[in-house]
Amino acid sequence: MSTTGATADPLATLGSLPGVADSVETVRKAVDRVYGHRIMRRRSNAVTSEAALRGARGSAALSGADWALEEVRRRTDFSADAEALVVGGALRLTAEAGQLLSIWRQSPLRVLARLHLVAAASEGPETGRPRQAGEAVDEPLVELPLPDAPEVSGRLEGLADLIIAGSAAPALVTAAVVHGELLALRPFTSHNGLIARAAERIVLIGSGLDPKAVCPAEVGHAELGRASYLAALEGYVSGTPEGMAAWIAHCGRAVELGARESTAVCEALQRGAA
C-alpha cells in the first residue's frame, strides 16, 4: 500500500470502500457472538488456548505444512523436517504475539524483526532484519512480483508510520492492510507468510476487536483455501479500490470463520466434550 500523496488517514479512506462497512459489521456480530457465549464467562482461557493452537495450525497449512490438528497437538519435536519447522514456527509466533502488543503501537518494525527471529529460530546474519539487495526470499507459495530492497524499506517505514499515528479505520481494515502489505513485500528472507498472519493477529487483539484472541483469522484463511487466499492477495497488490475491498472482505470472512470455530469450541466445552 503506497502512502505517497495519501490523505491524513488513508486507512480510514479504505474503510469507506464499497462493501467494506458491511464486512466490518458482519465481523463485529460474529465476534460478539463468541464473547457473549456463557462459556467465555467461566473458561475463556481454555478457549484462548485452543484458538491459539488452531490458529497456528491454520497459518502453517497456508505455508505448506497442512497437518491435522491432532498431529499438531500431539507432536513435541518440531525440528524433524521442513514441514515440522514451519509448524514449530507458527506455534512460536502465536505464543509470542500476545507479548508484543504494547511494543507494536510504538515500534512496529521492532516487532516485525522480533517475529522473524522467533519464526526462524536461528541466528544467521539475515535473521531479524529486512532483506538486503541481492538476498533471495524463500516464500515459494506466493508467486507475485517481488519488490526490491529499497522499495521494501520505504514501504515498511510508511506502514510503521501509519500504525504509530493511529487511525479511525475499523480494526479489520488495519489488520487486512498490515497482513496484505507484509505478504506483498515479503520483507524477510523467509517465513513472511507466518509473520504477516501473526501481525494480523496482533492488530486484531491490540485494537480491542478480539482482546482475548479467540477469533483466529488464520483458521478462516486456511478454511477458505490457499487459492482463494492468493487470489484475494492479488487484488490487494493491484491497488485498485475493487481489489483492496475484496482483500479486506476476504480477511473479514476469515475472522468470521475463526469466530465460528471458537463458538464450536465453546459448545464442546459446554457439553464437556473438550
PDB file of C-alpha atoms in Angstrom:
ATOM      1  CA  MET A   1       0.000   0.000   0.000  1.00  0.00           C
ATOM      2  CA  SER A   2       1.697   3.174  -1.138  1.00  0.00           C
ATOM      3  CA  THR A   3       1.211   6.220   1.070  1.00  0.00           C
ATOM      4  CA  THR A   4       2.503   8.694  -1.496  1.00  0.00           C
ATOM      5  CA  GLY A   5       0.034  11.545  -1.872  1.00  0.00           C
ATOM      6  CA  ALA A   6      -2.240   9.863   0.638  1.00  0.00           C
ATOM      7  CA  THR A   7      -4.756  11.571   2.850  1.00  0.00           C
ATOM      8  CA  ALA A   8      -4.078  12.142   6.539  1.00  0.00           C
ATOM      9  CA  ASP A   9      -5.784   8.834   7.334  1.00  0.00           C
ATOM     10  CA  PRO A  10      -5.531   6.530   4.295  1.00  0.00           C
ATOM     11  CA  LEU A  11      -6.712   3.529   6.301  1.00  0.00           C
ATOM     12  CA  ALA A  12      -9.965   5.306   7.109  1.00  0.00           C
ATOM     13  CA  THR A  13     -10.369   6.009   3.400  1.00  0.00           C
ATOM     14  CA  LEU A  14     -10.189   2.277   2.715  1.00  0.00           C
ATOM     15  CA  GLY A  15     -12.933   1.786   5.271  1.00  0.00           C
ATOM     16  CA  SER A  16     -15.289   3.733   3.023  1.00  0.00           C
ATOM     17  CA  LEU A  17     -14.788   1.445   0.005  1.00  0.00           C
ATOM     18  CA  PRO A  18     -17.964  -0.258  -1.247  1.00  0.00           C
ATOM     19  CA  GLY A  19     -18.821  -3.334   0.789  1.00  0.00           C
ATOM     20  CA  VAL A  20     -16.189  -2.783   3.478  1.00  0.00           C
ATOM     21  CA  ALA A  21     -18.647  -1.379   6.019  1.00  0.00           C
ATOM     22  CA  ASP A  22     -20.803  -4.484   5.575  1.00  0.00           C
ATOM     23  CA  SER A  23     -17.784  -6.723   6.179  1.00  0.00           C
ATOM     24  CA  VAL A  24     -16.876  -4.777   9.302  1.00  0.00           C
ATOM     25  CA  GLU A  25     -20.397  -5.081  10.686  1.00  0.00           C
ATOM     26  CA  THR A  26     -20.604  -8.805   9.925  1.00  0.00           C
ATOM     27  CA  VAL A  27     -17.284  -9.405  11.645  1.00  0.00           C
ATOM     28  CA  ARG A  28     -18.356  -7.430  14.687  1.00  0.00           C
ATOM     29  CA  LYS A  29     -21.523  -9.518  15.035  1.00  0.00           C
ATOM     30  CA  ALA A  30     -19.553 -12.762  14.682  1.00  0.00           C
ATOM     31  CA  VAL A  31     -17.050 -11.682  17.329  1.00  0.00           C
ATOM     32  CA  ASP A  32     -19.827 -10.542  19.658  1.00  0.00           C
ATOM     33  CA  ARG A  33     -21.464 -13.969  19.416  1.00  0.00           C
ATOM     34  CA  VAL A  34     -18.314 -15.668  20.693  1.00  0.00           C
ATOM     35  CA  TYR A  35     -17.779 -13.184  23.502  1.00  0.00           C
ATOM     36  CA  GLY A  36     -21.410 -13.481  24.514  1.00  0.00           C
ATOM     37  CA  HIS A  37     -21.227 -17.244  24.932  1.00  0.00           C
ATOM     38  CA  ARG A  38     -21.712 -18.349  28.534  1.00  0.00           C
ATOM     39  CA  ILE A  39     -18.502 -20.439  28.429  1.00  0.00           C
ATOM     40  CA  MET A  40     -16.491 -17.251  27.864  1.00  0.00           C
ATOM     41  CA  ARG A  41     -17.515 -16.056  31.323  1.00  0.00           C
ATOM     42  CA  ARG A  42     -16.044 -19.129  33.007  1.00  0.00           C
ATOM     43  CA  ARG A  43     -13.470 -20.725  30.735  1.00  0.00           C
ATOM     44  CA  SER A  44     -12.186 -18.038  28.397  1.00  0.00           C
ATOM     45  CA  ASN A  45      -8.576 -19.105  28.993  1.00  0.00           C
ATOM     46  CA  ALA A  46      -9.349 -22.569  27.646  1.00  0.00           C
ATOM     47  CA  VAL A  47     -10.965 -21.067  24.542  1.00  0.00           C
ATOM     48  CA  THR A  48      -7.978 -18.758  24.031  1.00  0.00           C
ATOM     49  CA  SER A  49      -5.534 -21.664  24.282  1.00  0.00           C
ATOM     50  CA  GLU A  50      -7.477 -23.756  21.815  1.00  0.00           C
ATOM     51  CA  ALA A  51      -7.841 -20.825  19.423  1.00  0.00           C
ATOM     52  CA  ALA A  52      -4.068 -20.295  19.528  1.00  0.00           C
ATOM     53  CA  LEU A  53      -3.408 -23.919  18.641  1.00  0.00           C
ATOM     54  CA  ARG A  54      -5.934 -23.926  15.816  1.00  0.00           C
ATOM     55  CA  GLY A  55      -4.691 -20.594  14.517  1.00  0.00           C
ATOM     56  CA  ALA A  56      -1.110 -21.830  14.391  1.00  0.00           C
ATOM     57  CA  ARG A  57      -2.228 -24.960  12.553  1.00  0.00           C
ATOM     58  CA  GLY A  58      -4.102 -22.837  10.004  1.00  0.00           C
ATOM     59  CA  SER A  59      -1.182 -20.492   9.421  1.00  0.00           C
ATOM     60  CA  ALA A  60       1.219 -23.413   8.951  1.00  0.00           C
ATOM     61  CA  ALA A  61      -1.193 -25.008   6.463  1.00  0.00           C
ATOM     62  CA  LEU A  62      -1.117 -21.869   4.334  1.00  0.00           C
ATOM     63  CA  SER A  63       2.675 -22.073   4.348  1.00  0.00           C
ATOM     64  CA  GLY A  64       2.671 -25.641   3.076  1.00  0.00           C
ATOM     65  CA  ALA A  65       2.553 -27.699   6.286  1.00  0.00           C
ATOM     66  CA  ASP A  66      -1.062 -28.856   6.362  1.00  0.00           C
ATOM     67  CA  TRP A  67      -1.102 -31.098   9.432  1.00  0.00           C
ATOM     68  CA  ALA A  68      -4.167 -32.457  11.170  1.00  0.00           C
ATOM     69  CA  LEU A  69      -4.994 -30.621  14.368  1.00  0.00           C
ATOM     70  CA  GLU A  70      -4.398 -33.697  16.475  1.00  0.00           C
ATOM     71  CA  GLU A  71      -0.950 -34.112  14.948  1.00  0.00           C
ATOM     72  CA  VAL A  72      -0.067 -30.551  15.953  1.00  0.00           C
ATOM     73  CA  ARG A  73      -1.447 -31.218  19.415  1.00  0.00           C
ATOM     74  CA  ARG A  74       0.465 -34.499  19.788  1.00  0.00           C
ATOM     75  CA  ARG A  75       3.888 -33.561  18.444  1.00  0.00           C
ATOM     76  CA  THR A  76       6.712 -32.288  20.621  1.00  0.00           C
ATOM     77  CA  ASP A  77       9.541 -32.358  18.070  1.00  0.00           C
ATOM     78  CA  PHE A  78       9.271 -29.583  15.509  1.00  0.00           C
ATOM     79  CA  SER A  79      12.745 -29.873  14.001  1.00  0.00           C
ATOM     80  CA  ALA A  80      12.467 -33.215  12.200  1.00  0.00           C
ATOM     81  CA  ASP A  81      11.865 -31.872   8.689  1.00  0.00           C
ATOM     82  CA  ALA A  82      10.846 -28.797   6.701  1.00  0.00           C
ATOM     83  CA  GLU A  83       7.131 -29.110   7.491  1.00  0.00           C
ATOM     84  CA  ALA A  84       7.822 -29.589  11.197  1.00  0.00           C
ATOM     85  CA  LEU A  85       9.926 -26.423  11.183  1.00  0.00           C
ATOM     86  CA  VAL A  86       7.025 -24.488   9.663  1.00  0.00           C
ATOM     87  CA  VAL A  87       4.566 -25.785  12.244  1.00  0.00           C
ATOM     88  CA  GLY A  88       7.003 -25.050  15.057  1.00  0.00           C
ATOM     89  CA  GLY A  89       7.484 -21.518  13.755  1.00  0.00           C
ATOM     90  CA  ALA A  90       3.728 -20.956  13.600  1.00  0.00           C
ATOM     91  CA  LEU A  91       3.279 -22.176  17.172  1.00  0.00           C
ATOM     92  CA  ARG A  92       6.079 -19.954  18.468  1.00  0.00           C
ATOM     93  CA  LEU A  93       4.686 -16.901  16.681  1.00  0.00           C
ATOM     94  CA  THR A  94       1.200 -17.464  18.071  1.00  0.00           C
ATOM     95  CA  ALA A  95       2.615 -17.685  21.579  1.00  0.00           C
ATOM     96  CA  GLU A  96       4.757 -14.585  21.058  1.00  0.00           C
ATOM     97  CA  ALA A  97       2.123 -12.335  19.505  1.00  0.00           C
ATOM     98  CA  GLY A  98       0.340 -11.517  22.756  1.00  0.00           C
ATOM     99  CA  GLN A  99       3.592 -10.407  24.376  1.00  0.00           C
ATOM    100  CA  LEU A 100       4.268  -7.712  21.775  1.00  0.00           C
ATOM    101  CA  LEU A 101       1.112  -5.613  21.838  1.00  0.00           C
ATOM    102  CA  SER A 102       2.479  -2.562  23.667  1.00  0.00           C
ATOM    103  CA  ILE A 103       5.670  -2.549  21.604  1.00  0.00           C
ATOM    104  CA  TRP A 104       3.684  -2.813  18.366  1.00  0.00           C
ATOM    105  CA  ARG A 105       1.953   0.523  18.945  1.00  0.00           C
ATOM    106  CA  GLN A 106       5.296   2.273  19.477  1.00  0.00           C
ATOM    107  CA  SER A 107       7.691   0.381  17.211  1.00  0.00           C
ATOM    108  CA  PRO A 108       6.064  -1.988  14.721  1.00  0.00           C
ATOM    109  CA  LEU A 109       9.339  -2.534  12.855  1.00  0.00           C
ATOM    110  CA  ARG A 110      10.937  -3.777  16.051  1.00  0.00           C
ATOM    111  CA  VAL A 111       8.072  -6.222  16.495  1.00  0.00           C
ATOM    112  CA  LEU A 112       8.389  -7.485  12.935  1.00  0.00           C
ATOM    113  CA  ALA A 113      12.098  -8.076  13.458  1.00  0.00           C
ATOM    114  CA  ARG A 114      11.303  -9.998  16.632  1.00  0.00           C
ATOM    115  CA  LEU A 115       8.696 -12.083  14.816  1.00  0.00           C
ATOM    116  CA  HIS A 116      11.260 -13.086  12.213  1.00  0.00           C
ATOM    117  CA  LEU A 117      13.723 -14.101  14.915  1.00  0.00           C
ATOM    118  CA  VAL A 118      11.046 -16.199  16.600  1.00  0.00           C
ATOM    119  CA  ALA A 119       9.856 -17.814  13.360  1.00  0.00           C
ATOM    120  CA  ALA A 120      13.334 -18.574  12.035  1.00  0.00           C
ATOM    121  CA  ALA A 121      14.738 -19.761  15.374  1.00  0.00           C
ATOM    122  CA  SER A 122      18.239 -19.147  14.012  1.00  0.00           C
ATOM    123  CA  GLU A 123      20.967 -16.554  14.326  1.00  0.00           C
ATOM    124  CA  GLY A 124      22.033 -16.071  10.719  1.00  0.00           C
ATOM    125  CA  PRO A 125      23.074 -12.594   9.539  1.00  0.00           C
ATOM    126  CA  GLU A 126      19.801 -12.201   7.636  1.00  0.00           C
ATOM    127  CA  THR A 127      17.619 -13.051  10.641  1.00  0.00           C
ATOM    128  CA  GLY A 128      15.660 -10.298  12.358  1.00  0.00           C
ATOM    129  CA  ARG A 129      16.135  -7.605   9.732  1.00  0.00           C
ATOM    130  CA  PRO A 130      14.581  -6.735   6.353  1.00  0.00           C
ATOM    131  CA  ARG A 131      16.284  -8.350   3.407  1.00  0.00           C
ATOM    132  CA  GLN A 132      19.050  -6.524   1.610  1.00  0.00           C
ATOM    133  CA  ALA A 133      19.759  -6.144  -2.091  1.00  0.00           C
ATOM    134  CA  GLY A 134      20.614  -9.461  -3.683  1.00  0.00           C
ATOM    135  CA  GLU A 135      19.214 -11.645  -0.897  1.00  0.00           C
ATOM    136  CA  ALA A 136      16.789 -14.331  -2.012  1.00  0.00           C
ATOM    137  CA  VAL A 137      13.376 -14.894  -0.471  1.00  0.00           C
ATOM    138  CA  ASP A 138      12.158 -18.358   0.437  1.00  0.00           C
ATOM    139  CA  GLU A 139       8.385 -17.971   0.005  1.00  0.00           C
ATOM    140  CA  PRO A 140       7.511 -20.415  -2.793  1.00  0.00           C
ATOM    141  CA  LEU A 141       3.746 -20.345  -2.292  1.00  0.00           C
ATOM    142  CA  VAL A 142       3.449 -16.605  -3.029  1.00  0.00           C
ATOM    143  CA  GLU A 143       4.303 -16.126  -6.689  1.00  0.00           C
ATOM    144  CA  LEU A 144       3.879 -12.372  -7.036  1.00  0.00           C
ATOM    145  CA  PRO A 145       6.435  -9.834  -8.270  1.00  0.00           C
ATOM    146  CA  LEU A 146       8.967  -9.241  -5.511  1.00  0.00           C
ATOM    147  CA  PRO A 147       9.665  -5.598  -4.599  1.00  0.00           C
ATOM    148  CA  ASP A 148      13.345  -4.715  -4.391  1.00  0.00           C
ATOM    149  CA  ALA A 149      15.062  -3.895  -1.096  1.00  0.00           C
ATOM    150  CA  PRO A 150      14.784  -0.065  -1.354  1.00  0.00           C
ATOM    151  CA  GLU A 151      11.037  -0.314  -2.052  1.00  0.00           C
ATOM    152  CA  VAL A 152      10.633  -2.710   0.851  1.00  0.00           C
ATOM    153  CA  SER A 153      12.418  -0.318   3.182  1.00  0.00           C
ATOM    154  CA  GLY A 154      10.333   2.665   2.116  1.00  0.00           C
ATOM    155  CA  ARG A 155       7.012   0.881   2.319  1.00  0.00           C
ATOM    156  CA  LEU A 156       7.824  -0.670   5.702  1.00  0.00           C
ATOM    157  CA  GLU A 157       8.582   2.795   7.040  1.00  0.00           C
ATOM    158  CA  GLY A 158       5.306   4.050   5.615  1.00  0.00           C
ATOM    159  CA  LEU A 159       3.377   1.188   7.193  1.00  0.00           C
ATOM    160  CA  ALA A 160       5.064   1.793  10.533  1.00  0.00           C
ATOM    161  CA  ASP A 161       4.187   5.490  10.363  1.00  0.00           C
ATOM    162  CA  LEU A 162       0.519   4.645   9.772  1.00  0.00           C
ATOM    163  CA  ILE A 163       0.424   2.297  12.753  1.00  0.00           C
ATOM    164  CA  ILE A 164       2.180   4.719  15.094  1.00  0.00           C
ATOM    165  CA  ALA A 165      -0.011   7.630  14.001  1.00  0.00           C
ATOM    166  CA  GLY A 166      -3.164   5.623  14.641  1.00  0.00           C
ATOM    167  CA  SER A 167      -6.293   5.593  12.541  1.00  0.00           C
ATOM    168  CA  ALA A 168     -10.032   5.941  12.768  1.00  0.00           C
ATOM    169  CA  ALA A 169     -10.325   2.916  10.480  1.00  0.00           C
ATOM    170  CA  PRO A 170     -12.022  -0.224  11.801  1.00  0.00           C
ATOM    171  CA  ALA A 171      -9.663  -2.842  13.192  1.00  0.00           C
ATOM    172  CA  LEU A 172     -10.486  -5.210  10.326  1.00  0.00           C
ATOM    173  CA  VAL A 173      -9.229  -2.683   7.778  1.00  0.00           C
ATOM    174  CA  THR A 174      -5.968  -2.050   9.618  1.00  0.00           C
ATOM    175  CA  ALA A 175      -5.368  -5.761  10.159  1.00  0.00           C
ATOM    176  CA  ALA A 176      -6.046  -6.544   6.491  1.00  0.00           C
ATOM    177  CA  VAL A 177      -3.677  -3.820   5.296  1.00  0.00           C
ATOM    178  CA  VAL A 178      -0.884  -4.938   7.638  1.00  0.00           C
ATOM    179  CA  HIS A 179      -1.353  -8.538   6.529  1.00  0.00           C
ATOM    180  CA  GLY A 180      -1.559  -7.704   2.829  1.00  0.00           C
ATOM    181  CA  GLU A 181       1.359  -5.291   2.843  1.00  0.00           C
ATOM    182  CA  LEU A 182       3.686  -7.744   4.553  1.00  0.00           C
ATOM    183  CA  LEU A 183       2.766 -10.519   2.137  1.00  0.00           C
ATOM    184  CA  ALA A 184       3.147  -8.197  -0.843  1.00  0.00           C
ATOM    185  CA  LEU A 185       6.574  -7.007   0.327  1.00  0.00           C
ATOM    186  CA  ARG A 186       7.910 -10.272   1.761  1.00  0.00           C
ATOM    187  CA  PRO A 187      10.413  -8.138   3.679  1.00  0.00           C
ATOM    188  CA  PHE A 188      12.375 -11.015   5.205  1.00  0.00           C
ATOM    189  CA  THR A 189      14.311 -13.826   3.592  1.00  0.00           C
ATOM    190  CA  SER A 190      11.896 -16.425   4.995  1.00  0.00           C
ATOM    191  CA  HIS A 191       8.675 -17.028   6.962  1.00  0.00           C
ATOM    192  CA  ASN A 192       6.900 -13.946   5.594  1.00  0.00           C
ATOM    193  CA  GLY A 193       3.502 -15.640   5.424  1.00  0.00           C
ATOM    194  CA  LEU A 194       3.679 -16.752   9.046  1.00  0.00           C
ATOM    195  CA  ILE A 195       4.816 -13.275  10.084  1.00  0.00           C
ATOM    196  CA  ALA A 196       2.083 -11.492   8.106  1.00  0.00           C
ATOM    197  CA  ARG A 197      -0.607 -13.591   9.739  1.00  0.00           C
ATOM    198  CA  ALA A 198       0.915 -13.120  13.187  1.00  0.00           C
ATOM    199  CA  ALA A 199       0.917  -9.358  12.622  1.00  0.00           C
ATOM    200  CA  GLU A 200      -2.738  -9.509  11.612  1.00  0.00           C
ATOM    201  CA  ARG A 201      -3.397 -11.334  14.890  1.00  0.00           C
ATOM    202  CA  ILE A 202      -1.573  -8.614  16.852  1.00  0.00           C
ATOM    203  CA  VAL A 203      -3.696  -5.886  15.262  1.00  0.00           C
ATOM    204  CA  LEU A 204      -6.962  -7.718  15.926  1.00  0.00           C
ATOM    205  CA  ILE A 205      -6.042  -8.297  19.572  1.00  0.00           C
ATOM    206  CA  GLY A 206      -4.486  -4.901  20.247  1.00  0.00           C
ATOM    207  CA  SER A 207      -7.335  -2.980  18.621  1.00  0.00           C
ATOM    208  CA  GLY A 208      -9.819  -4.385  21.100  1.00  0.00           C
ATOM    209  CA  LEU A 209     -11.807  -6.231  18.453  1.00  0.00           C
ATOM    210  CA  ASP A 210     -10.600  -9.583  19.793  1.00  0.00           C
ATOM    211  CA  PRO A 211      -8.804  -8.823  23.079  1.00  0.00           C
ATOM    212  CA  LYS A 212      -8.871 -12.432  24.322  1.00  0.00           C
ATOM    213  CA  ALA A 213      -7.576 -13.795  20.989  1.00  0.00           C
ATOM    214  CA  VAL A 214     -10.471 -16.191  20.480  1.00  0.00           C
ATOM    215  CA  CYS A 215     -11.235 -15.424  16.820  1.00  0.00           C
ATOM    216  CA  PRO A 216      -8.241 -16.875  14.933  1.00  0.00           C
ATOM    217  CA  ALA A 217      -8.308 -15.447  11.417  1.00  0.00           C
ATOM    218  CA  GLU A 218      -5.656 -17.980  10.429  1.00  0.00           C
ATOM    219  CA  VAL A 219      -8.264 -20.725  10.800  1.00  0.00           C
ATOM    220  CA  GLY A 220     -10.534 -18.894   8.388  1.00  0.00           C
ATOM    221  CA  HIS A 221      -7.796 -18.183   5.871  1.00  0.00           C
ATOM    222  CA  ALA A 222      -6.919 -21.874   5.817  1.00  0.00           C
ATOM    223  CA  GLU A 223     -10.566 -22.926   5.525  1.00  0.00           C
ATOM    224  CA  LEU A 224     -11.124 -20.578   2.592  1.00  0.00           C
ATOM    225  CA  GLY A 225      -8.171 -22.247   0.874  1.00  0.00           C
ATOM    226  CA  ARG A 226      -4.812 -21.207  -0.481  1.00  0.00           C
ATOM    227  CA  ALA A 227      -6.145 -20.466  -3.975  1.00  0.00           C
ATOM    228  CA  SER A 228      -8.750 -18.056  -2.636  1.00  0.00           C
ATOM    229  CA  TYR A 229      -6.167 -16.506  -0.312  1.00  0.00           C
ATOM    230  CA  LEU A 230      -3.699 -15.857  -3.120  1.00  0.00           C
ATOM    231  CA  ALA A 231      -6.389 -14.567  -5.471  1.00  0.00           C
ATOM    232  CA  ALA A 232      -7.523 -12.057  -2.841  1.00  0.00           C
ATOM    233  CA  LEU A 233      -3.904 -11.070  -2.237  1.00  0.00           C
ATOM    234  CA  GLU A 234      -3.540 -10.312  -5.936  1.00  0.00           C
ATOM    235  CA  GLY A 235      -6.410  -7.878  -5.509  1.00  0.00           C
ATOM    236  CA  TYR A 236      -4.548  -6.152  -2.700  1.00  0.00           C
ATOM    237  CA  VAL A 237      -1.361  -5.944  -4.744  1.00  0.00           C
ATOM    238  CA  SER A 238      -3.285  -4.445  -7.679  1.00  0.00           C
ATOM    239  CA  GLY A 239      -4.009  -1.401  -5.519  1.00  0.00           C
ATOM    240  CA  THR A 240      -7.401  -0.871  -7.174  1.00  0.00           C
ATOM    241  CA  PRO A 241     -10.384   0.033  -4.986  1.00  0.00           C
ATOM    242  CA  GLU A 242     -12.109  -3.187  -6.044  1.00  0.00           C
ATOM    243  CA  GLY A 243      -9.025  -5.283  -5.293  1.00  0.00           C
ATOM    244  CA  MET A 244      -8.444  -3.670  -1.923  1.00  0.00           C
ATOM    245  CA  ALA A 245     -12.101  -4.073  -0.948  1.00  0.00           C
ATOM    246  CA  ALA A 246     -12.011  -7.737  -1.991  1.00  0.00           C
ATOM    247  CA  TRP A 247      -8.918  -8.372   0.151  1.00  0.00           C
ATOM    248  CA  ILE A 248     -10.483  -6.687   3.185  1.00  0.00           C
ATOM    249  CA  ALA A 249     -13.667  -8.700   2.666  1.00  0.00           C
ATOM    250  CA  HIS A 250     -11.606 -11.888   2.426  1.00  0.00           C
ATOM    251  CA  CYS A 251      -9.865 -11.081   5.706  1.00  0.00           C
ATOM    252  CA  GLY A 252     -13.233 -10.303   7.248  1.00  0.00           C
ATOM    253  CA  ARG A 253     -14.594 -13.649   6.190  1.00  0.00           C
ATOM    254  CA  ALA A 254     -11.519 -15.308   7.709  1.00  0.00           C
ATOM    255  CA  VAL A 255     -12.187 -13.637  11.063  1.00  0.00           C
ATOM    256  CA  GLU A 256     -15.825 -14.723  10.874  1.00  0.00           C
ATOM    257  CA  LEU A 257     -14.775 -18.324  10.303  1.00  0.00           C
ATOM    258  CA  GLY A 258     -12.287 -18.091  13.152  1.00  0.00           C
ATOM    259  CA  ALA A 259     -15.074 -16.840  15.392  1.00  0.00           C
ATOM    260  CA  ARG A 260     -17.295 -19.700  14.261  1.00  0.00           C
ATOM    261  CA  GLU A 261     -14.523 -22.166  15.101  1.00  0.00           C
ATOM    262  CA  SER A 262     -14.258 -20.825  18.629  1.00  0.00           C
ATOM    263  CA  THR A 263     -18.018 -20.840  19.020  1.00  0.00           C
ATOM    264  CA  ALA A 264     -17.858 -24.565  18.262  1.00  0.00           C
ATOM    265  CA  VAL A 265     -15.110 -24.907  20.880  1.00  0.00           C
ATOM    266  CA  CYS A 266     -17.356 -23.156  23.402  1.00  0.00           C
ATOM    267  CA  GLU A 267     -20.198 -25.529  22.574  1.00  0.00           C
ATOM    268  CA  ALA A 268     -17.904 -28.527  23.007  1.00  0.00           C
ATOM    269  CA  LEU A 269     -16.666 -27.231  26.344  1.00  0.00           C
ATOM    270  CA  GLN A 270     -20.229 -26.687  27.447  1.00  0.00           C
ATOM    271  CA  ARG A 271     -21.057 -30.287  26.614  1.00  0.00           C
ATOM    272  CA  GLY A 272     -17.943 -31.443  28.448  1.00  0.00           C
ATOM    273  CA  ALA A 273     -16.507 -32.869  25.258  1.00  0.00           C
ATOM    274  CA  ALA A 274     -13.338 -30.779  25.151  1.00  0.00           C
TER     275      ALA A 274
END
